[in-house]
Short mmCIF file of C-alpha atoms in Angstrom, two decimals:
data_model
loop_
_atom_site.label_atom_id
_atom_site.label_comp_id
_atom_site.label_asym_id
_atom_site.label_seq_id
_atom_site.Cartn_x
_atom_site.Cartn_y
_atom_site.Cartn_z
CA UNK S 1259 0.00 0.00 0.00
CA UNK S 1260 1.38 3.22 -1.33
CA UNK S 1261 3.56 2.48 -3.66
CA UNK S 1262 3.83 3.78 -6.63
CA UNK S 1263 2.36 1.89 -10.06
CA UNK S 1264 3.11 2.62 -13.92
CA UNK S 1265 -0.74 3.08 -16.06
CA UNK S 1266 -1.88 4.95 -19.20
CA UNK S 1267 -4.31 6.96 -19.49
CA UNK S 1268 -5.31 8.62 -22.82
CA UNK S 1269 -1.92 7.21 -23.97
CA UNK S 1270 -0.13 8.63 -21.79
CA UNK S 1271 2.19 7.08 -18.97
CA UNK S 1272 1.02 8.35 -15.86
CA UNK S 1273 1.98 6.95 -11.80
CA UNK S 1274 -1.29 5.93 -9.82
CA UNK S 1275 -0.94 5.15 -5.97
CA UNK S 1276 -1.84 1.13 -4.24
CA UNK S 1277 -4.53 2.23 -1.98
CA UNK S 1278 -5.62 -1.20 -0.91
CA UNK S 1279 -4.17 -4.96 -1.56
CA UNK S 1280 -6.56 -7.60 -1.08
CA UNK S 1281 -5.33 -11.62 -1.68
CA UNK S 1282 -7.34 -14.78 -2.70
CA UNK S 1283 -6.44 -18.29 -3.41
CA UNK S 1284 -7.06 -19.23 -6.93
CA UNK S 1285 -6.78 -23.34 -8.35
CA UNK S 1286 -6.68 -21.94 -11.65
CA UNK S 1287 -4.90 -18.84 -13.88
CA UNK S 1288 -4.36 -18.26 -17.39
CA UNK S 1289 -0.57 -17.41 -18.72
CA UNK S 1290 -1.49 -14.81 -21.28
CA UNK S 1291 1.17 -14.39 -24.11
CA UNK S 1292 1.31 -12.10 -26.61
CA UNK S 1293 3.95 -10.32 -29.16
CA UNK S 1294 5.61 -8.44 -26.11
CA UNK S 1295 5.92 -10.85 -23.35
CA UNK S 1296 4.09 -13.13 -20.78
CA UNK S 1297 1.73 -12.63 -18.37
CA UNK S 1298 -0.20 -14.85 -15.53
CA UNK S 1299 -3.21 -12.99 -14.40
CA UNK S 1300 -6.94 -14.97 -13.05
CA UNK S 1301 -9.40 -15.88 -16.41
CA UNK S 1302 -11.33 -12.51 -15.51
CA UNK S 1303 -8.56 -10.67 -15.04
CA UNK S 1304 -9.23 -7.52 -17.88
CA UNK S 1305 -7.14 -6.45 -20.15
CA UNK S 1306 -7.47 -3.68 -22.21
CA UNK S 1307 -7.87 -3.90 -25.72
CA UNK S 1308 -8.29 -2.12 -29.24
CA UNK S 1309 -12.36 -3.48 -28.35
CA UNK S 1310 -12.60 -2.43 -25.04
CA UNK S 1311 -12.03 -4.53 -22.02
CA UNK S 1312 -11.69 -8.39 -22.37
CA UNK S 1313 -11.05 -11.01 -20.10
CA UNK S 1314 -7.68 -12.55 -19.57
CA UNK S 1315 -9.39 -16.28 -20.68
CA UNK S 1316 -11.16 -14.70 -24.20
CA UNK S 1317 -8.26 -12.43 -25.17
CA UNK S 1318 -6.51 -14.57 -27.92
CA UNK S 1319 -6.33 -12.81 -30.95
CA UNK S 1320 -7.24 -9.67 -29.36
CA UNK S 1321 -4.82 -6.26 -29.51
CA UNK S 1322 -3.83 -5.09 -25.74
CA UNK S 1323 -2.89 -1.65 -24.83
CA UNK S 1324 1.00 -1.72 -24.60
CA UNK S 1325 3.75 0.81 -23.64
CA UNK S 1326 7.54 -0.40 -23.51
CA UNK S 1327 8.26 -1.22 -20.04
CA UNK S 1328 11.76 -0.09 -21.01
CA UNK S 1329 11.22 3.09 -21.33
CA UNK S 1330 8.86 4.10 -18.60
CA UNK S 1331 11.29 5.99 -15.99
CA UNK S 1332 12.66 8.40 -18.58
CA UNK S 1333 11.66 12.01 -18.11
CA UNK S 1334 8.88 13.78 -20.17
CA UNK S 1335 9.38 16.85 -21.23
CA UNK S 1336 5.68 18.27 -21.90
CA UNK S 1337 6.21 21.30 -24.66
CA UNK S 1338 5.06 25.12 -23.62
CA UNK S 1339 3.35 26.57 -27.08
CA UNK S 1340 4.80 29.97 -28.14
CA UNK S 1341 7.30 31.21 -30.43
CA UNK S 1342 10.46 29.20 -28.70
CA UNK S 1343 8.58 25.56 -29.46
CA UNK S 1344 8.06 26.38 -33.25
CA UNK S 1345 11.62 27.86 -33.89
CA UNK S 1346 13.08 24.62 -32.04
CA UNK S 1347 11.17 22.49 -34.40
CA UNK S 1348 11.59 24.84 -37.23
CA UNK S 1349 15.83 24.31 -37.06
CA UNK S 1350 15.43 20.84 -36.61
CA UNK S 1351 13.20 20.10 -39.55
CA UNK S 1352 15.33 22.40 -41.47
CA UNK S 1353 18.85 21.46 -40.19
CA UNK S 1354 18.45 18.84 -37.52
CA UNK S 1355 18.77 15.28 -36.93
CA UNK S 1356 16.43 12.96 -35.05
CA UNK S 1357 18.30 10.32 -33.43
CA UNK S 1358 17.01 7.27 -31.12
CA UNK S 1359 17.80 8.89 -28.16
CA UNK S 1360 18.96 12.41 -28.87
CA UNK S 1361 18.16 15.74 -31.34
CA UNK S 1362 21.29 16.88 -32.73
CA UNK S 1363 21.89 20.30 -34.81
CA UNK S 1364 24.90 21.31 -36.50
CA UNK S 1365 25.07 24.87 -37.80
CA UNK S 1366 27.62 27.49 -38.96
CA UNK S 1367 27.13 30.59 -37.06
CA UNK S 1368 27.43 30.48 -33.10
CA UNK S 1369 24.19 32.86 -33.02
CA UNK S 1370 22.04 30.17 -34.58
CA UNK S 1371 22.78 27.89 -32.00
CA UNK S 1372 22.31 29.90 -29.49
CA UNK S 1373 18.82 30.85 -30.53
CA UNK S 1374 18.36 26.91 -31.00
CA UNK S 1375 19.69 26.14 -27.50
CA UNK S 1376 17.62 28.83 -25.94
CA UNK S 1377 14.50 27.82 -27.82
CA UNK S 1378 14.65 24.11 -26.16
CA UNK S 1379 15.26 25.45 -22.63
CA UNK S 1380 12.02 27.79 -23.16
CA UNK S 1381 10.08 25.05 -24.89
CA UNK S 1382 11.25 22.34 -23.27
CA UNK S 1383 12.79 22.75 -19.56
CA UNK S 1384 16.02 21.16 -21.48
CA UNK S 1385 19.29 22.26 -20.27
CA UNK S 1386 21.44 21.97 -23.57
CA UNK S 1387 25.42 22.50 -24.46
CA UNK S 1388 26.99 23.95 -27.15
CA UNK S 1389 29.87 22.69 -28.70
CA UNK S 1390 32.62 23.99 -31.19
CA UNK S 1391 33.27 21.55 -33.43
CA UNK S 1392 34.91 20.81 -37.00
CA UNK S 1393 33.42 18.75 -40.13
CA UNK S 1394 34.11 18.33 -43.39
CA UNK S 1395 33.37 20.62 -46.39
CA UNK S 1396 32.94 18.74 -49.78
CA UNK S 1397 32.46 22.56 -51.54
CA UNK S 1398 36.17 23.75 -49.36
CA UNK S 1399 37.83 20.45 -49.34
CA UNK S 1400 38.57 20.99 -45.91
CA UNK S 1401 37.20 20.84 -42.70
CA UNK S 1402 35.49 24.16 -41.16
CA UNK S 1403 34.61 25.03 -37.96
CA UNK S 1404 30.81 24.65 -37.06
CA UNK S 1405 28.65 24.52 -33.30
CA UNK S 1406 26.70 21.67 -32.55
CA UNK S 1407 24.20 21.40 -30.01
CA UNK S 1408 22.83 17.72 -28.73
CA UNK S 1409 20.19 17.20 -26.49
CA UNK S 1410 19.77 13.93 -25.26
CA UNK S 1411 15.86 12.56 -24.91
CA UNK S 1412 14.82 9.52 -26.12
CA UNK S 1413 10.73 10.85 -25.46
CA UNK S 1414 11.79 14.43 -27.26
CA UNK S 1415 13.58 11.73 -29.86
CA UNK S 1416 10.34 9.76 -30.15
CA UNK S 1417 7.77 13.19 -29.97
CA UNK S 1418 9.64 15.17 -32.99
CA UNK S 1419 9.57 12.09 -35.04
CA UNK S 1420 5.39 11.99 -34.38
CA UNK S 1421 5.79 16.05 -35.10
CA UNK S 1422 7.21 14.52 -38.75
CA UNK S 1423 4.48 12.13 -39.25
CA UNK S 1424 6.90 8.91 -38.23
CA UNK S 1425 9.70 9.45 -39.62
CA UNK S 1426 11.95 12.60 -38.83
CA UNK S 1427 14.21 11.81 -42.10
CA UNK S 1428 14.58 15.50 -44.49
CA UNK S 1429 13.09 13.61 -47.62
CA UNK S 1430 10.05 11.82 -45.78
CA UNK S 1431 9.07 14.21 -43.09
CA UNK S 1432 5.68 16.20 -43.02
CA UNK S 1433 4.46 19.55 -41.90
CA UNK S 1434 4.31 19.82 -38.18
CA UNK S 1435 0.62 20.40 -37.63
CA UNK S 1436 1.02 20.52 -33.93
CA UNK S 1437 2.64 24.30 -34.47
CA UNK S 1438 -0.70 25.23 -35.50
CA UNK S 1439 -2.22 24.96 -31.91
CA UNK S 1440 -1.53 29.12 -31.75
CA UNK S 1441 0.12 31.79 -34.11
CA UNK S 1442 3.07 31.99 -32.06
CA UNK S 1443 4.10 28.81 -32.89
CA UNK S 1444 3.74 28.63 -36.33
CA UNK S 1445 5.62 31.58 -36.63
CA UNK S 1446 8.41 30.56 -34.96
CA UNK S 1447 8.82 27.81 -36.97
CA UNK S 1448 8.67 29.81 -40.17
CA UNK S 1449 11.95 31.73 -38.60
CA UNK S 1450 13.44 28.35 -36.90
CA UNK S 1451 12.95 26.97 -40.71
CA UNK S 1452 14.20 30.10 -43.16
CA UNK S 1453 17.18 30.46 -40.70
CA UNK S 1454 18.15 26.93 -41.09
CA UNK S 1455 17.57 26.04 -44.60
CA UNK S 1456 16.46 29.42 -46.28
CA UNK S 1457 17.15 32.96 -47.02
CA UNK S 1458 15.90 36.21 -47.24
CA UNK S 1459 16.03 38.10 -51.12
CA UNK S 1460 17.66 41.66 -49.99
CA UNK S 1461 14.99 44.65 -49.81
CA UNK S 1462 12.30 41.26 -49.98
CA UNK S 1463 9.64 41.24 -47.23
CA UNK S 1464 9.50 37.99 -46.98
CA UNK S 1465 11.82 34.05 -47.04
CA UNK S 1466 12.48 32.15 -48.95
CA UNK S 1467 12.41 28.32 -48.00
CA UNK S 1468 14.22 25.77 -49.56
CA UNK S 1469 13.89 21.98 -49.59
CA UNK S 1470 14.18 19.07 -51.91
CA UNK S 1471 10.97 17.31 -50.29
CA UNK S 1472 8.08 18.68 -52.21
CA UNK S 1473 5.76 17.26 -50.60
CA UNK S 1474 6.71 18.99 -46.92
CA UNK S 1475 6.76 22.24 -49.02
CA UNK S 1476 3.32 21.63 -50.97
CA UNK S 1477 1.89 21.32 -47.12
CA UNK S 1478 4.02 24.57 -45.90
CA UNK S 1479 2.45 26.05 -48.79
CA UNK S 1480 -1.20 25.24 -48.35
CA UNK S 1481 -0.75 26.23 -44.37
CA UNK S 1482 0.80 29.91 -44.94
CA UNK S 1483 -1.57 30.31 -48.68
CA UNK S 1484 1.35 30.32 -50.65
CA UNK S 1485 1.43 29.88 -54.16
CA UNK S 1486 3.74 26.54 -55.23
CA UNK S 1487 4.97 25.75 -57.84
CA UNK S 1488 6.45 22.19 -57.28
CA UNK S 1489 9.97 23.11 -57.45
CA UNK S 1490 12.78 23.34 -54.91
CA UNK S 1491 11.85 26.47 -53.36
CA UNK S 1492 8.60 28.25 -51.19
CA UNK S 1493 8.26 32.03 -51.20
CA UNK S 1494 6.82 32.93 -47.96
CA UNK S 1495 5.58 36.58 -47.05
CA UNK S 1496 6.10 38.47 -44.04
CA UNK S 1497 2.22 38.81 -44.22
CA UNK S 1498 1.31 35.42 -44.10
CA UNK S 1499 -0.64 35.80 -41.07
CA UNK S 1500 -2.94 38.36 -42.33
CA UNK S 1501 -6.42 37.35 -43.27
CA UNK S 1502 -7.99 39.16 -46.31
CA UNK S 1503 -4.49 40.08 -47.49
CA UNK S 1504 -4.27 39.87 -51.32
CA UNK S 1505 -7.02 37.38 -50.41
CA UNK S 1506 -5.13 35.04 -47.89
CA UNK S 1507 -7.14 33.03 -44.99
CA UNK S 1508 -4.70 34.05 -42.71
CA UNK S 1509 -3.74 32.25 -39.75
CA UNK S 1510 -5.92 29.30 -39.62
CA UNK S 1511 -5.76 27.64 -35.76
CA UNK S 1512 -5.99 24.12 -35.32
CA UNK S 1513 -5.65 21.25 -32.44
CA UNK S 1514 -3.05 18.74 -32.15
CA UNK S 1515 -1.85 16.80 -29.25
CA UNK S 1516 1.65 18.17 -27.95
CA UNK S 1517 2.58 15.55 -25.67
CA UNK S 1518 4.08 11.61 -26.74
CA UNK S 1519 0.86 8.97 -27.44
CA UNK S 1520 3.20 6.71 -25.70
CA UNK S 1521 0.51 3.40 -25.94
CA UNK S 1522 0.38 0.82 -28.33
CA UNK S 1523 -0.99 -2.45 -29.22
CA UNK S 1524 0.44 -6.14 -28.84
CA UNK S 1525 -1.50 -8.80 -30.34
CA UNK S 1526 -2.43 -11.63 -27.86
CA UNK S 1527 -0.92 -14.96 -29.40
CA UNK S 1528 -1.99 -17.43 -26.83
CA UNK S 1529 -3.82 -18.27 -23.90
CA UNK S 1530 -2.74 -21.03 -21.65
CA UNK S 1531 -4.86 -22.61 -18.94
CA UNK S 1532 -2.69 -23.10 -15.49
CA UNK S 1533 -4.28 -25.10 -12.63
CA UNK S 1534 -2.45 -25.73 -9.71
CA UNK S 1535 -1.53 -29.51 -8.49
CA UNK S 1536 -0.84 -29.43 -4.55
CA UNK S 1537 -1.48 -26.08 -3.53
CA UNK S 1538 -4.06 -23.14 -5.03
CA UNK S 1539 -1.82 -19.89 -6.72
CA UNK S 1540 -2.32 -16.57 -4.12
CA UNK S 1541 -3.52 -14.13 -6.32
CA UNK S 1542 -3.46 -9.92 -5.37
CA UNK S 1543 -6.10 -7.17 -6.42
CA UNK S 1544 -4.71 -3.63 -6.02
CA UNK S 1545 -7.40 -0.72 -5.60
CA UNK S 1546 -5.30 2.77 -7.54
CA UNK S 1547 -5.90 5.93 -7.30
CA UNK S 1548 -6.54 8.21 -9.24
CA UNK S 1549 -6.25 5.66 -12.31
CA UNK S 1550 -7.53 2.28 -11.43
CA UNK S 1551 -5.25 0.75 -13.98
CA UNK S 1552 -1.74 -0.51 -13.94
CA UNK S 1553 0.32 -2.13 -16.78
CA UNK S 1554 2.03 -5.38 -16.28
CA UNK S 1555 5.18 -6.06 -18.26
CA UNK S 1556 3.70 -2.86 -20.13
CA UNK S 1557 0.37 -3.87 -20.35
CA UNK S 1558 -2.78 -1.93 -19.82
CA UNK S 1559 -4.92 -3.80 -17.06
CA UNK S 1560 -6.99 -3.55 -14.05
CA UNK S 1561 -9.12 -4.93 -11.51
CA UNK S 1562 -12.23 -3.36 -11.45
CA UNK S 1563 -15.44 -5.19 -10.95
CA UNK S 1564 -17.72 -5.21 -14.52
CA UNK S 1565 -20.56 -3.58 -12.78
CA UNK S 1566 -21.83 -2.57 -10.08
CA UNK S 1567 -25.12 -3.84 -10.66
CA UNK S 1568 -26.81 -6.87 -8.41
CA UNK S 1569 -26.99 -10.43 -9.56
CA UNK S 1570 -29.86 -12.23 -8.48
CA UNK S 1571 -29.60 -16.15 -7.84
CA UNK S 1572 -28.94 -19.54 -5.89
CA UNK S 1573 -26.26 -20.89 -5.04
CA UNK S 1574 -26.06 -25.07 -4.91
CA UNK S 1575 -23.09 -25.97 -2.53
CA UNK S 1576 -21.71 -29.52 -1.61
CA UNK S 1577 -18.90 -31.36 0.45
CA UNK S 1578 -17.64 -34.53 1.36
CA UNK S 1579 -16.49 -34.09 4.76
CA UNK S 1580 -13.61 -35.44 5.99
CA UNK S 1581 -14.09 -35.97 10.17
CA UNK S 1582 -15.10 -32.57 9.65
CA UNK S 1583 -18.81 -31.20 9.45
CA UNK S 1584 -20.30 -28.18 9.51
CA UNK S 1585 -23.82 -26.86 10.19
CA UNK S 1586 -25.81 -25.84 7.48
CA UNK S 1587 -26.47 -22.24 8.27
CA UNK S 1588 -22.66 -21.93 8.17
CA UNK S 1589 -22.64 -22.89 4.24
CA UNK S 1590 -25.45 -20.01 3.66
CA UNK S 1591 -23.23 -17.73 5.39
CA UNK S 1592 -20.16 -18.65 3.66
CA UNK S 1593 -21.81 -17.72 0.01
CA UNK S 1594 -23.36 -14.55 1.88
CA UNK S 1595 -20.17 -13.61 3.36
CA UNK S 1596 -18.42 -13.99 -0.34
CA UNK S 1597 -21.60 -12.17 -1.84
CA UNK S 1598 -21.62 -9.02 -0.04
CA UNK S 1599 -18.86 -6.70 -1.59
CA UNK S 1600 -18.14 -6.33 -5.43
CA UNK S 1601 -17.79 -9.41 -6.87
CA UNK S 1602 -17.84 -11.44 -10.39
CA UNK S 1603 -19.68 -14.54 -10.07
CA UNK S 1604 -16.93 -16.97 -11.55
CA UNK S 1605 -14.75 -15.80 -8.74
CA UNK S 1606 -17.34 -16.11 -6.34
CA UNK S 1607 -18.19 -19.62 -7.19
CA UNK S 1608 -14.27 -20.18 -6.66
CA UNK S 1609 -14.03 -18.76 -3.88
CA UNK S 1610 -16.67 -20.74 -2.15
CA UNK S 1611 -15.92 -24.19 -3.01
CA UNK S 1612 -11.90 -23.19 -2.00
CA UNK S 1613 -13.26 -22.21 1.35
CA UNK S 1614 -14.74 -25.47 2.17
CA UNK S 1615 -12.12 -27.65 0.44
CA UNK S 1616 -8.96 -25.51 1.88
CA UNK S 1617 -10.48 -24.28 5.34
CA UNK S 1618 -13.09 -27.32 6.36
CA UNK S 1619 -10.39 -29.83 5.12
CA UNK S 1620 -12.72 -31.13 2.91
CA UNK S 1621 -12.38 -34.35 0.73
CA UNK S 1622 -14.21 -32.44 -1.90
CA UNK S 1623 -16.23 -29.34 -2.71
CA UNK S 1624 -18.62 -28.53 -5.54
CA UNK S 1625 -20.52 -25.51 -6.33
CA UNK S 1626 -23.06 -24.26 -8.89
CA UNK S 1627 -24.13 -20.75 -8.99
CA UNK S 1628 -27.38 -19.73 -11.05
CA UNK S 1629 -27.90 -15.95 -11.05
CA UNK S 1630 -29.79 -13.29 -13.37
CA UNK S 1631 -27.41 -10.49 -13.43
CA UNK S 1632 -29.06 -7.18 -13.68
CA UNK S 1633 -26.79 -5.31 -15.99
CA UNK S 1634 -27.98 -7.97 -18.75
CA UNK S 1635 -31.75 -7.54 -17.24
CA UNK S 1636 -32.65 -3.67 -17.04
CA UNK S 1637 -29.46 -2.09 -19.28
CA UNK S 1638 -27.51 -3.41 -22.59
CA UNK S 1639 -29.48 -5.96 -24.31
CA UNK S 1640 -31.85 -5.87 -21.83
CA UNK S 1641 -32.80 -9.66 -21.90
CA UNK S 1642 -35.14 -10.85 -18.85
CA UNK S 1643 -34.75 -14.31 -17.71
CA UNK S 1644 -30.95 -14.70 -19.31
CA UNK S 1645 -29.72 -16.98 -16.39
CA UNK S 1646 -25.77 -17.22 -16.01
CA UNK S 1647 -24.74 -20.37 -14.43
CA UNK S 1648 -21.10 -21.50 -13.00
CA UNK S 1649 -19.36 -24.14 -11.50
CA UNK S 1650 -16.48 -24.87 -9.65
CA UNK S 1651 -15.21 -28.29 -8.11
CA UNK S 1652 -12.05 -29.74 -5.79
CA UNK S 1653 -10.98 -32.57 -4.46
CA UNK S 1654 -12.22 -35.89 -5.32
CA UNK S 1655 -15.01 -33.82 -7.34
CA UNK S 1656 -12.55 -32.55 -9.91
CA UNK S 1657 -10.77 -36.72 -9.57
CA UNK S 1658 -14.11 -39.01 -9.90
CA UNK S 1659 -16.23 -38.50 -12.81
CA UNK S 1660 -18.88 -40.61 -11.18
CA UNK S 1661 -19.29 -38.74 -7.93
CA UNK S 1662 -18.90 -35.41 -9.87
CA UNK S 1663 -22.26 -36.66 -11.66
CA UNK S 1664 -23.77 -37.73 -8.89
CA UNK S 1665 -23.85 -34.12 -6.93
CA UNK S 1666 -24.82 -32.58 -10.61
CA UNK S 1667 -27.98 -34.47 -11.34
CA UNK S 1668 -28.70 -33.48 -7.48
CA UNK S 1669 -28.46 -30.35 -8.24
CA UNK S 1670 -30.83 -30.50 -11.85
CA UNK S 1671 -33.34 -32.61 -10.21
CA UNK S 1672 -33.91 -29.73 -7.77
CA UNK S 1673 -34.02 -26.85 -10.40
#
């Protein structure tokens, strides 16, 4: 209690806080194994998947909610809008280079990287370096002197390649969208770009941006209403902002998510039944605030009850003692005790028939629970008289077919 647990929510890794741990003793779990990794949870234990939330035991084939477990301690660097965050991203889609753990920009003048370095500490919270360094000049044939400035991140690594659409590469990159969240931005990132890979025409009022991916400039075109003509090169006026302007539409504002979708899917290959030979599995529930959820192995579960609606029913119980009896009132208040909290009725059905085989030492238990559960009655389908029935047997029940028949056609006679 009160530790700290990894969850997403919205996509997002987030910490939630182990209010209350509860045990159980389970005969039986499923090993659930999909693309990432391997799992043993109970057969109700949700997961969460591309269809909502499915049971541990009917999740094969079914796409969980993942994250890499991996990466979940790094720091997150959540972007402030303004004109800082589009001139960073405006240098490095111009001049940069997307690594898988670091942004990297090499420039000529030392001004240029400061502005760059100054951008990502307003934008960013990212304390950054600047280095003098030599490279190579195939136009000089010699090396010149040049600043480079590295920030290491793999999240800011992982968010400027979903800025580019996937892939941060010069030739296959797309338009940022996300600097269109305010005016500030975008402008920025026309300076962060023109400074890094463009020029101003003297007495012009207005850049000129160059590129060899037309397809990133057909986009910076149709965002600033600039006229393209497919080529290597995008006039774009000091005026772009200005609605009615020679007939532009001006700044147009849009929404886009700022932060890392850090979640995604692992297909669920298999689903293997586990029951235990000499002793039952202990099995934990954690109640989390203020997400519910946790990920195990990276992913996206919980242990919520389905509903908290009533199910209405009988429960059938049975026992072979052994030297051990018990009165009867004591069975009705073992399935009442188990009843009265929220509950699934597999597990409850489980739970009883372990309580008289583990703690009445028991030869063998059997149970059969028939209930109408009211989420199925007066919401969803709405289907009255849709009876749900489960069983659950130990000992010499689960061993001898013919004494396992015996208590069920006890139980049928009596329905």
């Amino acid at each position: 209690v009160g530790d700290k647990l990894w969850t997403l929510a919205n996509g997002t890794v987030e910490k939630t806080t182990v209010k209350q741990v509860s045990s159980r003793k389970a005969w039986e779990i499923v090993e659930v194994v999909t693309e990432r990794g391997i799992m043993r949870v109970t057969p109700d234990h949700p997961l969460a998947t591309s269809n909502g939330w499915v049971e541990a035991q009917d999740a094969a084939g079914c796409l969980v909610e993942w994250t890499n477990p991996n990466s979940l301690h790094r720091a997150r660097r959540p972007p402030k809008l303004g004109y800082a965050f589009g001139y960073a991203l405006g240098a490095m889609f111009s001049d940069g280079t997307v690594g898988d753990r670091c942004l990297s920009l090499v420039v000529n003048e030392r001004e240029f990287a400061v502005r760059f370095a100054t951008a990502m500490v307003e934008a960013f919270g990212m304390e950054v370096r600047i280095e003098e360094i030599s490279r190579p000049s195939g136009f000089l044939g010699r090396e010149v002197p040049g600043f480079r400035v590295r920030v290491v991140s793999s999240y800011l690594a992982d968010l400027f390649r979903t800025y580019a659409g996937g892939d941060a590469h010069h030739m296959r990159q797309h338009f940022p969208r996300v600097v269109l969240n305010d005016e500030e931005s975008l402008r920025g990132f026309v300076d962060g770009y023109a400074e890094g890979d463009g020029f101003r025409p003297k007495g012009a009022s207005g850049v000129v941006i160059v590129g060899a991916n037309t397809a990133f400039l057909r986009e910076f075109a149709e965002v600033v209403d600039a006229r393209f003509s497919g080529g290597p090169q995008l006039y774009v006026a000091d005026r772009w902002n200005k609605r009615g302007w020679y007939g532009k539409h001006g700044f147009r504002q849009e929404e886009h998510r700022t932060t890392l979708a850090e979640a995604s899917y692992s297909r669920v290959l298999e689903v293997r039944s586990k029951t235990a030979r000499k002793k039952p599995y202990t099995v934990y529930s954690f109640q989390c605030e203020p997400y519910p959820t946790f990920l195990i192995g990276g992913h996206l579960t919980h242990n919520c009850e389905h509903h908290l609606l009533p199910m209405i029913g009988k429960a059938h119980v049975g026992y072979i003692p052994e030297g051990k009896v018990v009165g009867l009132s004591k069975l009705a208040r073992v399935v009442e005790g188990y009843s009265r909290r929220p509950q699934l009725q597999e597990r409850l059905t489980a739970q009883v028939a372990d309580a008289l085989h583990e703690s009445l030492g028991a030869r063998g238990a059997i149970v059969v629970v028939e209930a109408d559960h009211l989420c199925m009655t007066v919401r969803g389908v709405q289907k009255p008289g849709s009876v749900t029935v489960t069983s659950a047997v130990r000992g010499i029940y689960a061993k001898d077919q013919r004494t396992r028949q015996e208590a069920m056609s006890l139980i049928t006679g009596h329905r």
